[in-house]
PDB file of C-alpha atoms in Angstrom:
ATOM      1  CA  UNK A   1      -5.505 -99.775  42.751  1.00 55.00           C
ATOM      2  CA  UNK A   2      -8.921 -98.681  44.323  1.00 67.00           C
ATOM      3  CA  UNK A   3      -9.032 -95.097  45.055  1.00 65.00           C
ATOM      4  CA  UNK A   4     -11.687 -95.494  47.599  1.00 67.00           C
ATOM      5  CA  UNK A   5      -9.705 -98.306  49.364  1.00 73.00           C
ATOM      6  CA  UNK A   6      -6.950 -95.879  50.286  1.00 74.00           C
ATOM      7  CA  UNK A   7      -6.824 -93.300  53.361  1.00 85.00           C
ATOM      8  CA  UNK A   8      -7.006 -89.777  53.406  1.00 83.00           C
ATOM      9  CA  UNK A   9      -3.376 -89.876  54.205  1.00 83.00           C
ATOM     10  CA  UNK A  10      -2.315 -92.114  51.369  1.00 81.00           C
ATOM     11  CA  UNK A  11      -4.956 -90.717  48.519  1.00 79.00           C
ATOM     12  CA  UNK A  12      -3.232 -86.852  49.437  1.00 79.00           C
ATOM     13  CA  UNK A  13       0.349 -88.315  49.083  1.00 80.00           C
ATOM     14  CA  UNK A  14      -0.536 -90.208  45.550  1.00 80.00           C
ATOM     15  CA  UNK A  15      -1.729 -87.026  44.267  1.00 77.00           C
ATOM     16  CA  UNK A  16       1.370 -85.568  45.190  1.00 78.00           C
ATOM     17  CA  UNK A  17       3.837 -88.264  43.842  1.00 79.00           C
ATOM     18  CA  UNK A  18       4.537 -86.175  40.325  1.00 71.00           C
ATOM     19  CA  UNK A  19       5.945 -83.640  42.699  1.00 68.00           C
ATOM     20  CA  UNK A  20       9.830 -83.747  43.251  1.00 70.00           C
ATOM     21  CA  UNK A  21      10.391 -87.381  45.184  1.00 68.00           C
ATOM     22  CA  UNK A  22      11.629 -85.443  48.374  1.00 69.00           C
ATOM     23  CA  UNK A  23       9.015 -82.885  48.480  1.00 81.00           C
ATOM     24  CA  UNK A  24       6.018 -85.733  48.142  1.00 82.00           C
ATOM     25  CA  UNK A  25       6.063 -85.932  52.514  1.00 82.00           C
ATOM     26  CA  UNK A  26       6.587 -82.283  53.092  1.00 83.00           C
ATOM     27  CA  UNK A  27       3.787 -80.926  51.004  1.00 83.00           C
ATOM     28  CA  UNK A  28       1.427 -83.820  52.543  1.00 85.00           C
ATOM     29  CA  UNK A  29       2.743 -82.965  56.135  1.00 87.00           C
ATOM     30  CA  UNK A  30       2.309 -79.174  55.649  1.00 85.00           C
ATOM     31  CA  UNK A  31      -1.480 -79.808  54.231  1.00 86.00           C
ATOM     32  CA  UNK A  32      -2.403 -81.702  57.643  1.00 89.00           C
ATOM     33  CA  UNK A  33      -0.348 -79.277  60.383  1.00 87.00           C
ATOM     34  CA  UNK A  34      -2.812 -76.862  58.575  1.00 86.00           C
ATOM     35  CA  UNK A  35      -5.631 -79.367  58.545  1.00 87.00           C
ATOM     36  CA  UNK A  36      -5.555 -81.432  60.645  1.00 89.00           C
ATOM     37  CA  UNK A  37      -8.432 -83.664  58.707  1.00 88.00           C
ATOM     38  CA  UNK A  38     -10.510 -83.298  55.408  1.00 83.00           C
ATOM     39  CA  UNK A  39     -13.456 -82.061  57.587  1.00 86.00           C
ATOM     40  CA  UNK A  40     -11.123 -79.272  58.697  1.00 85.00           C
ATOM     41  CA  UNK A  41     -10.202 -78.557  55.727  1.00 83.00           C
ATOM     42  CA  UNK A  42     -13.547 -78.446  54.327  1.00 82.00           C
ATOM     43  CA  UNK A  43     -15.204 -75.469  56.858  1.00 85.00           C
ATOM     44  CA  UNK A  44     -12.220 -73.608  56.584  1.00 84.00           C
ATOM     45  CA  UNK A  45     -12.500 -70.079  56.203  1.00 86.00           C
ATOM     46  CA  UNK A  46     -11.447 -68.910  52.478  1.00 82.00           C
ATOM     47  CA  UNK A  47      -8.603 -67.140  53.558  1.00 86.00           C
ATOM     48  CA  UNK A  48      -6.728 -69.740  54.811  1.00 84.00           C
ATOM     49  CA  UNK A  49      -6.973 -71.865  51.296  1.00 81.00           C
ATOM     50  CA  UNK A  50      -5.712 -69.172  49.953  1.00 81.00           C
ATOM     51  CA  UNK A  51      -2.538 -69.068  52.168  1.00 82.00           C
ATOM     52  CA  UNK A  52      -1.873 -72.587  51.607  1.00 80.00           C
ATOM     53  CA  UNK A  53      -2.237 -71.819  47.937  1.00 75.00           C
ATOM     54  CA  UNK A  54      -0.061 -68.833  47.705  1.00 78.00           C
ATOM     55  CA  UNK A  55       2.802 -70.629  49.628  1.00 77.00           C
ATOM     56  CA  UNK A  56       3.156 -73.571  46.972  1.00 77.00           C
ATOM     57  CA  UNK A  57       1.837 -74.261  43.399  1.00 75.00           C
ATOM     58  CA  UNK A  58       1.459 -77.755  44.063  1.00 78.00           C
ATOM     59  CA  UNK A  59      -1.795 -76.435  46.758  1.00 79.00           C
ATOM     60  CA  UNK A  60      -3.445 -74.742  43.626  1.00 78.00           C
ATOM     61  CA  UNK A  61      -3.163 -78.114  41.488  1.00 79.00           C
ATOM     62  CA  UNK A  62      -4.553 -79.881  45.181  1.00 81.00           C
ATOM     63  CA  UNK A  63      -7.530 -77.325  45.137  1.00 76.00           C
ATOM     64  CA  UNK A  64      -7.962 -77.455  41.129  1.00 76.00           C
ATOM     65  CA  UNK A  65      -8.435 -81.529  41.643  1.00 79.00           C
ATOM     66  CA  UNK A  66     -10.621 -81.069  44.683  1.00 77.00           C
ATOM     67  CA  UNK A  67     -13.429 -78.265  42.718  1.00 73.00           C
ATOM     68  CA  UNK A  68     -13.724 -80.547  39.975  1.00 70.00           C
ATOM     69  CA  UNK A  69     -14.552 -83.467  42.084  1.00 74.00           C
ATOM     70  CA  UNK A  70     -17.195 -81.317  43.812  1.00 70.00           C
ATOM     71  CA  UNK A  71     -18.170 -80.379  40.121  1.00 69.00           C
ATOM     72  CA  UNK A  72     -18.942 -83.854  39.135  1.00 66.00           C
ATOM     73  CA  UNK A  73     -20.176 -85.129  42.466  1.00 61.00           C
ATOM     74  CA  UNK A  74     -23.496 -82.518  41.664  1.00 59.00           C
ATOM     75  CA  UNK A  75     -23.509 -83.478  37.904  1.00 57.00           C
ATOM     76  CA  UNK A  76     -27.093 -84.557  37.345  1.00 49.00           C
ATOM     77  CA  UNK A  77     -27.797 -86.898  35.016  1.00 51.00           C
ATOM     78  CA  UNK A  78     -28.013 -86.123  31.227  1.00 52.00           C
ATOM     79  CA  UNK A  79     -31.655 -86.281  30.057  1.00 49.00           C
ATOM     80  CA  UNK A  80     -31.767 -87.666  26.624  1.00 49.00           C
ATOM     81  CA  UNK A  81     -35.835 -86.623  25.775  1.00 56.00           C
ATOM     82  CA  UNK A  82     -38.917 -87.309  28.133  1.00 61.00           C
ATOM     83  CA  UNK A  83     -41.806 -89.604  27.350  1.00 59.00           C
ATOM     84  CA  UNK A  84     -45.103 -88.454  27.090  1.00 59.00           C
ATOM     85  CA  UNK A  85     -47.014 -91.066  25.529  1.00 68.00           C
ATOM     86  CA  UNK A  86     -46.804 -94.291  23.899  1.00 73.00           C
ATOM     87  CA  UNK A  87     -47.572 -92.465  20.504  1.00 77.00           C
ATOM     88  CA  UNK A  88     -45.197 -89.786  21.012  1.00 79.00           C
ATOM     89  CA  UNK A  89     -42.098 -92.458  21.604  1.00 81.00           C
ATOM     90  CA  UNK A  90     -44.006 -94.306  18.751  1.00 82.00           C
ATOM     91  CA  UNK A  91     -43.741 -92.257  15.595  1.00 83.00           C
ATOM     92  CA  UNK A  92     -40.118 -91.137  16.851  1.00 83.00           C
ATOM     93  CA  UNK A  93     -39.068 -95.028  16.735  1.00 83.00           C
ATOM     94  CA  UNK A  94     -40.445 -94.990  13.346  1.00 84.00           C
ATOM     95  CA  UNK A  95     -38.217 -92.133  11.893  1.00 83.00           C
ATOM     96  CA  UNK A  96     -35.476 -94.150  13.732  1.00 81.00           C
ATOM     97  CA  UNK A  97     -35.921 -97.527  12.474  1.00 81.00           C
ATOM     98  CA  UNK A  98     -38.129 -97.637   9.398  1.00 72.00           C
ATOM     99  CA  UNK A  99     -35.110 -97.812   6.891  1.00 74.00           C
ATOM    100  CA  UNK A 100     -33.017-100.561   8.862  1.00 79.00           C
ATOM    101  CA  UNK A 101     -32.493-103.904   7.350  1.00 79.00           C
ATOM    102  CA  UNK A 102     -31.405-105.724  10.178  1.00 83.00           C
ATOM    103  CA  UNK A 103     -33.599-106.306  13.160  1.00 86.00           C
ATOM    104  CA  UNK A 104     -32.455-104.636  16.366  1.00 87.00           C
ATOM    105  CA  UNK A 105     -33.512-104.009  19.886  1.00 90.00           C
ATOM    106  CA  UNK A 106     -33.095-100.716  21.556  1.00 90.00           C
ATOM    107  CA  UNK A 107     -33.825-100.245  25.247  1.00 93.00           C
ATOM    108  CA  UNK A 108     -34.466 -96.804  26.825  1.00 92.00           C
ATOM    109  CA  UNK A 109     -34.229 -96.167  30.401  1.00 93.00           C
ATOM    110  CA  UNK A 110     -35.821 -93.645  32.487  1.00 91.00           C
ATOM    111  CA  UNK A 111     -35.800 -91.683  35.494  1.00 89.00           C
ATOM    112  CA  UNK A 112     -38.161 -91.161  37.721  1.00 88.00           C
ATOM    113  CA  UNK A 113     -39.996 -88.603  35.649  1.00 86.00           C
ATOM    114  CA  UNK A 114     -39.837 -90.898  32.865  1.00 85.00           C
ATOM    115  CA  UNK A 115     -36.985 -88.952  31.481  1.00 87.00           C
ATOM    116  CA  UNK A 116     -34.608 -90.410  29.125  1.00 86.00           C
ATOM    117  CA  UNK A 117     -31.654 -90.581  30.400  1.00 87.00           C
ATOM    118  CA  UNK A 118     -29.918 -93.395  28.394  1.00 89.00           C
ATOM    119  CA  UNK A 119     -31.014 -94.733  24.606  1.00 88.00           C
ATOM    120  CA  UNK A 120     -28.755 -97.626  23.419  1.00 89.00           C
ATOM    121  CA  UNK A 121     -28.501-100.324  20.992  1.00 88.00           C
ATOM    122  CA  UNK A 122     -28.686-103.693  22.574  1.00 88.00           C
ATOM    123  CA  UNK A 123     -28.710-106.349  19.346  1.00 84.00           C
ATOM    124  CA  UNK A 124     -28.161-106.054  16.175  1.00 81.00           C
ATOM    125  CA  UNK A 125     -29.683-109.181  14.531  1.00 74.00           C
ATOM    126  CA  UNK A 126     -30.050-110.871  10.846  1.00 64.00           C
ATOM    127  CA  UNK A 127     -32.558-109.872   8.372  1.00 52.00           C
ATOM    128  CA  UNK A 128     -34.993-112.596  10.231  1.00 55.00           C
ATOM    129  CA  UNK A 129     -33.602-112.790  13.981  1.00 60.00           C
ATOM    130  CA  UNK A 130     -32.141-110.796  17.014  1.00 59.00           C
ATOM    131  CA  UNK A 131     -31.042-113.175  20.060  1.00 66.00           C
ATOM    132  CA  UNK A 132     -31.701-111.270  23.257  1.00 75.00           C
ATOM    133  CA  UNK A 133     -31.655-111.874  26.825  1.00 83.00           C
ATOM    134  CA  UNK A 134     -33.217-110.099  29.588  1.00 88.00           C
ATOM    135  CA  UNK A 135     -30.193-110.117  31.542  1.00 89.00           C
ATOM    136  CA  UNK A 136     -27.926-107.809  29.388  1.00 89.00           C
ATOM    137  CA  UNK A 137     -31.071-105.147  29.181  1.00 93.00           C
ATOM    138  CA  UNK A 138     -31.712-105.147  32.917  1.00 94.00           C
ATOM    139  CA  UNK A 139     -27.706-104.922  33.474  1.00 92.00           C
ATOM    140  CA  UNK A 140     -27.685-101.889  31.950  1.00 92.00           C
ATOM    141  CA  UNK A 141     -30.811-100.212  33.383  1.00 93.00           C
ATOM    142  CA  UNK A 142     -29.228-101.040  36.725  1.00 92.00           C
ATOM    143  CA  UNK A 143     -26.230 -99.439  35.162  1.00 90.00           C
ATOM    144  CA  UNK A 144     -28.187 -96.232  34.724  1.00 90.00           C
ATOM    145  CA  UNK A 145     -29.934 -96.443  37.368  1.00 90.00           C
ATOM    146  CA  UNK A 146     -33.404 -96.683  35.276  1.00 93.00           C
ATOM    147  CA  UNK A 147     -36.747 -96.341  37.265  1.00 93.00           C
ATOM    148  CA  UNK A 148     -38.431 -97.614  34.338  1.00 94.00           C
ATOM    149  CA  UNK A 149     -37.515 -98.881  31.128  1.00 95.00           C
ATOM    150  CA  UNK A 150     -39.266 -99.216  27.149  1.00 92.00           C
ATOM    151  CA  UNK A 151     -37.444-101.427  24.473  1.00 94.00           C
ATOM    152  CA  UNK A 152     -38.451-101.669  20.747  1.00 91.00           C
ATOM    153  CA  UNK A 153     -37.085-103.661  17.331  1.00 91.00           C
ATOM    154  CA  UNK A 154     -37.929-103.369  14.108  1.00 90.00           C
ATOM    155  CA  UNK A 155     -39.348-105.724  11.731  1.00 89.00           C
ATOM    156  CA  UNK A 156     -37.363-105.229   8.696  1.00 86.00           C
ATOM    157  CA  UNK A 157     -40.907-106.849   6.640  1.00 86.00           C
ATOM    158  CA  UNK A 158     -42.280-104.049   7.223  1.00 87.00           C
ATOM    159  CA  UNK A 159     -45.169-105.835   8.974  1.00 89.00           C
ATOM    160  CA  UNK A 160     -46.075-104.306  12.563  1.00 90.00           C
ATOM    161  CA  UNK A 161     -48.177-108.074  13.673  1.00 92.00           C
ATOM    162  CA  UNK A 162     -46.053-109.487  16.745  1.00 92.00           C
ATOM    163  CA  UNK A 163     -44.591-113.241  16.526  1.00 90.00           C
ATOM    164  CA  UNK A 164     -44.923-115.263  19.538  1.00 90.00           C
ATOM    165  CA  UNK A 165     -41.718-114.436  20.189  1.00 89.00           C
ATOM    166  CA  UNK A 166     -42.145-111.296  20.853  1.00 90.00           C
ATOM    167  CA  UNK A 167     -45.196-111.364  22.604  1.00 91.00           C
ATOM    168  CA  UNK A 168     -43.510-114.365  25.324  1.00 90.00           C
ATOM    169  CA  UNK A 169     -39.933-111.823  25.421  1.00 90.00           C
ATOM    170  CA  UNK A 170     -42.390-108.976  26.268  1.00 92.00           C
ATOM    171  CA  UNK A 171     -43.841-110.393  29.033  1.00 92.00           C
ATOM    172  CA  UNK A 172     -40.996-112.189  30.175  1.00 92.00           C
ATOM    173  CA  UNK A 173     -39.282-108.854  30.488  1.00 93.00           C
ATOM    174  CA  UNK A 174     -42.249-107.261  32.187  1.00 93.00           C
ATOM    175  CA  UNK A 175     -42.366-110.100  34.564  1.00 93.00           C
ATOM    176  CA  UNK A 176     -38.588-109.671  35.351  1.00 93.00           C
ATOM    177  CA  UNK A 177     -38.899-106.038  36.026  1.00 93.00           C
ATOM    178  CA  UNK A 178     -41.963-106.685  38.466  1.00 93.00           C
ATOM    179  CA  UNK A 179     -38.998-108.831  40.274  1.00 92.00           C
ATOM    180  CA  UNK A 180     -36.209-106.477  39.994  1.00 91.00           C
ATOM    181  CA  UNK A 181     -38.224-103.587  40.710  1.00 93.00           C
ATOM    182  CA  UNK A 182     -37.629-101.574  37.168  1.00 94.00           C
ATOM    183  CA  UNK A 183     -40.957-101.432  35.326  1.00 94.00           C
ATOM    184  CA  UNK A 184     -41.421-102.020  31.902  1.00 94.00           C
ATOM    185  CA  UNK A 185     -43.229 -99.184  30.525  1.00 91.00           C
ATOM    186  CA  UNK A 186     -43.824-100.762  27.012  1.00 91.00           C
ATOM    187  CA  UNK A 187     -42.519-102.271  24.374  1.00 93.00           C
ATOM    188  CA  UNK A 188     -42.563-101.658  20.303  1.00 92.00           C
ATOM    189  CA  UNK A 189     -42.632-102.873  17.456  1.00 92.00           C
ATOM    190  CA  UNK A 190     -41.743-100.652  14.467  1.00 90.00           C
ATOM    191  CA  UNK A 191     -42.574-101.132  10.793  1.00 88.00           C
ATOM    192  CA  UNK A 192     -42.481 -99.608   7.589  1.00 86.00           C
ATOM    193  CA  UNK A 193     -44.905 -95.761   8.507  1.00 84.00           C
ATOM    194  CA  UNK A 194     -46.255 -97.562  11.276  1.00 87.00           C
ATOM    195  CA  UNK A 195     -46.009 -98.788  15.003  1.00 89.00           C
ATOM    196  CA  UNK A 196     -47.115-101.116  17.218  1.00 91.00           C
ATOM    197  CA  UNK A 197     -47.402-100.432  21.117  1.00 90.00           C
ATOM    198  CA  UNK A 198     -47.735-104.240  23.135  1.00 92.00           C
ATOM    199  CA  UNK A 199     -48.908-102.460  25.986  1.00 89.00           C
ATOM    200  CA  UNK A 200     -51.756-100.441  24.285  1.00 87.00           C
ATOM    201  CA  UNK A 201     -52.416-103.676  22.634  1.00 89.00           C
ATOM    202  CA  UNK A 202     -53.098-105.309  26.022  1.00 88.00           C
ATOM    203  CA  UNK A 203     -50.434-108.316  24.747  1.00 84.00           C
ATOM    204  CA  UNK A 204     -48.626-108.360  28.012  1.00 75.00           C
ATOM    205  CA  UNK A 205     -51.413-109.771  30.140  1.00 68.00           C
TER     206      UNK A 205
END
């Protein structure tokens, strides 16, 4: 069942259905012969919430449910970390990454300030390879709603020198996000101590 498919009438009565089966119609009839509609309920004056609350428990579970929905509804998003600069992301990939012996690619997105507000995994590859696809890392920035976006794998050599692989999945994901309107801000590769930034590099163009 899709809660937002269902009417004000029938979301009220499926929050009372753990009531008592014959009180489920009178406690949703009461709520709307005191308001009439959500919008009615919604400017009315304090006191009168609390009258409905005081004359049945079941109103102060109803008014419980209906702060912590207003509670989430202004939830802003978590911010993970902000970036600053490519070296400042750089040498923090580096801590990250320098000790793993498998390859893997992990995509940041961003808000608008180019907060972080989501850091996850992607792949997790062999010692030599990590099959990607710029589909599953845009899903997920749409997901998160990313303005922007930076990804980054290690080379488990140690080595920091891009393949042609990487250079052509760089700028095939720049490219996409040009399309889909989510820019790539950059895109790593981390060694052993060391760092290399494809956009600083000028290996997108």
């Amino acid at each position: 069942m899709i809660m937002s498919e269902l009417t004000d009438q029938e979301l009220l009565i499926k929050f009372f259905s753990n009531s008592e089966q014959n009180r489920v119609g009178e406690l949703a009839s009461n709520f709307w012969r005191t308001f009439p509609t959500l919008t009615d309920f919604k400017i009315a004056k304090r006191q009168s919430k609390t009258d409905l609350i005081e004359s049945d428990t079941q109103y102060q579970q109803l008014l419980v449910g209906i702060e912590l929905g207003q509670r989430i509804a202004h939830q802003s998003r978590p911010v993970i970390g902000k970036i600053y600069c490519s070296q400042q992301i750089g040498l923090e990939l580096v801590e990250q990454l320098r000790d793993d012996v498998q390859e893997c690619l992990v995509l940041f997105c961003l808000d608008v300030k180019h907060q972080i507000v989501a850091q996850q995994v992607v792949f997790k590859g062999t010692l030599s390879s990590c099959p990607v696809h710029p589909r599953e890392i845009f899903a997920l920035a749409l997901e998160h709603r990313a303005e922007s976006i930076l990804v980054a794998h290690n080379h488990p050599s140690g080595s920091v020198e891009p393949s042609q692989n990487d250079i052509l999945f760089s700028k095939r994901l720049d490219q996409c996000g040009d399309l889909m309107g989510v820019e790539l801000l950059d895109s790593f590769i981390i060694g052993d101590g060391d760092y290399l930034s494809l956009r600083e590099a000028d290996l997108f163009d």
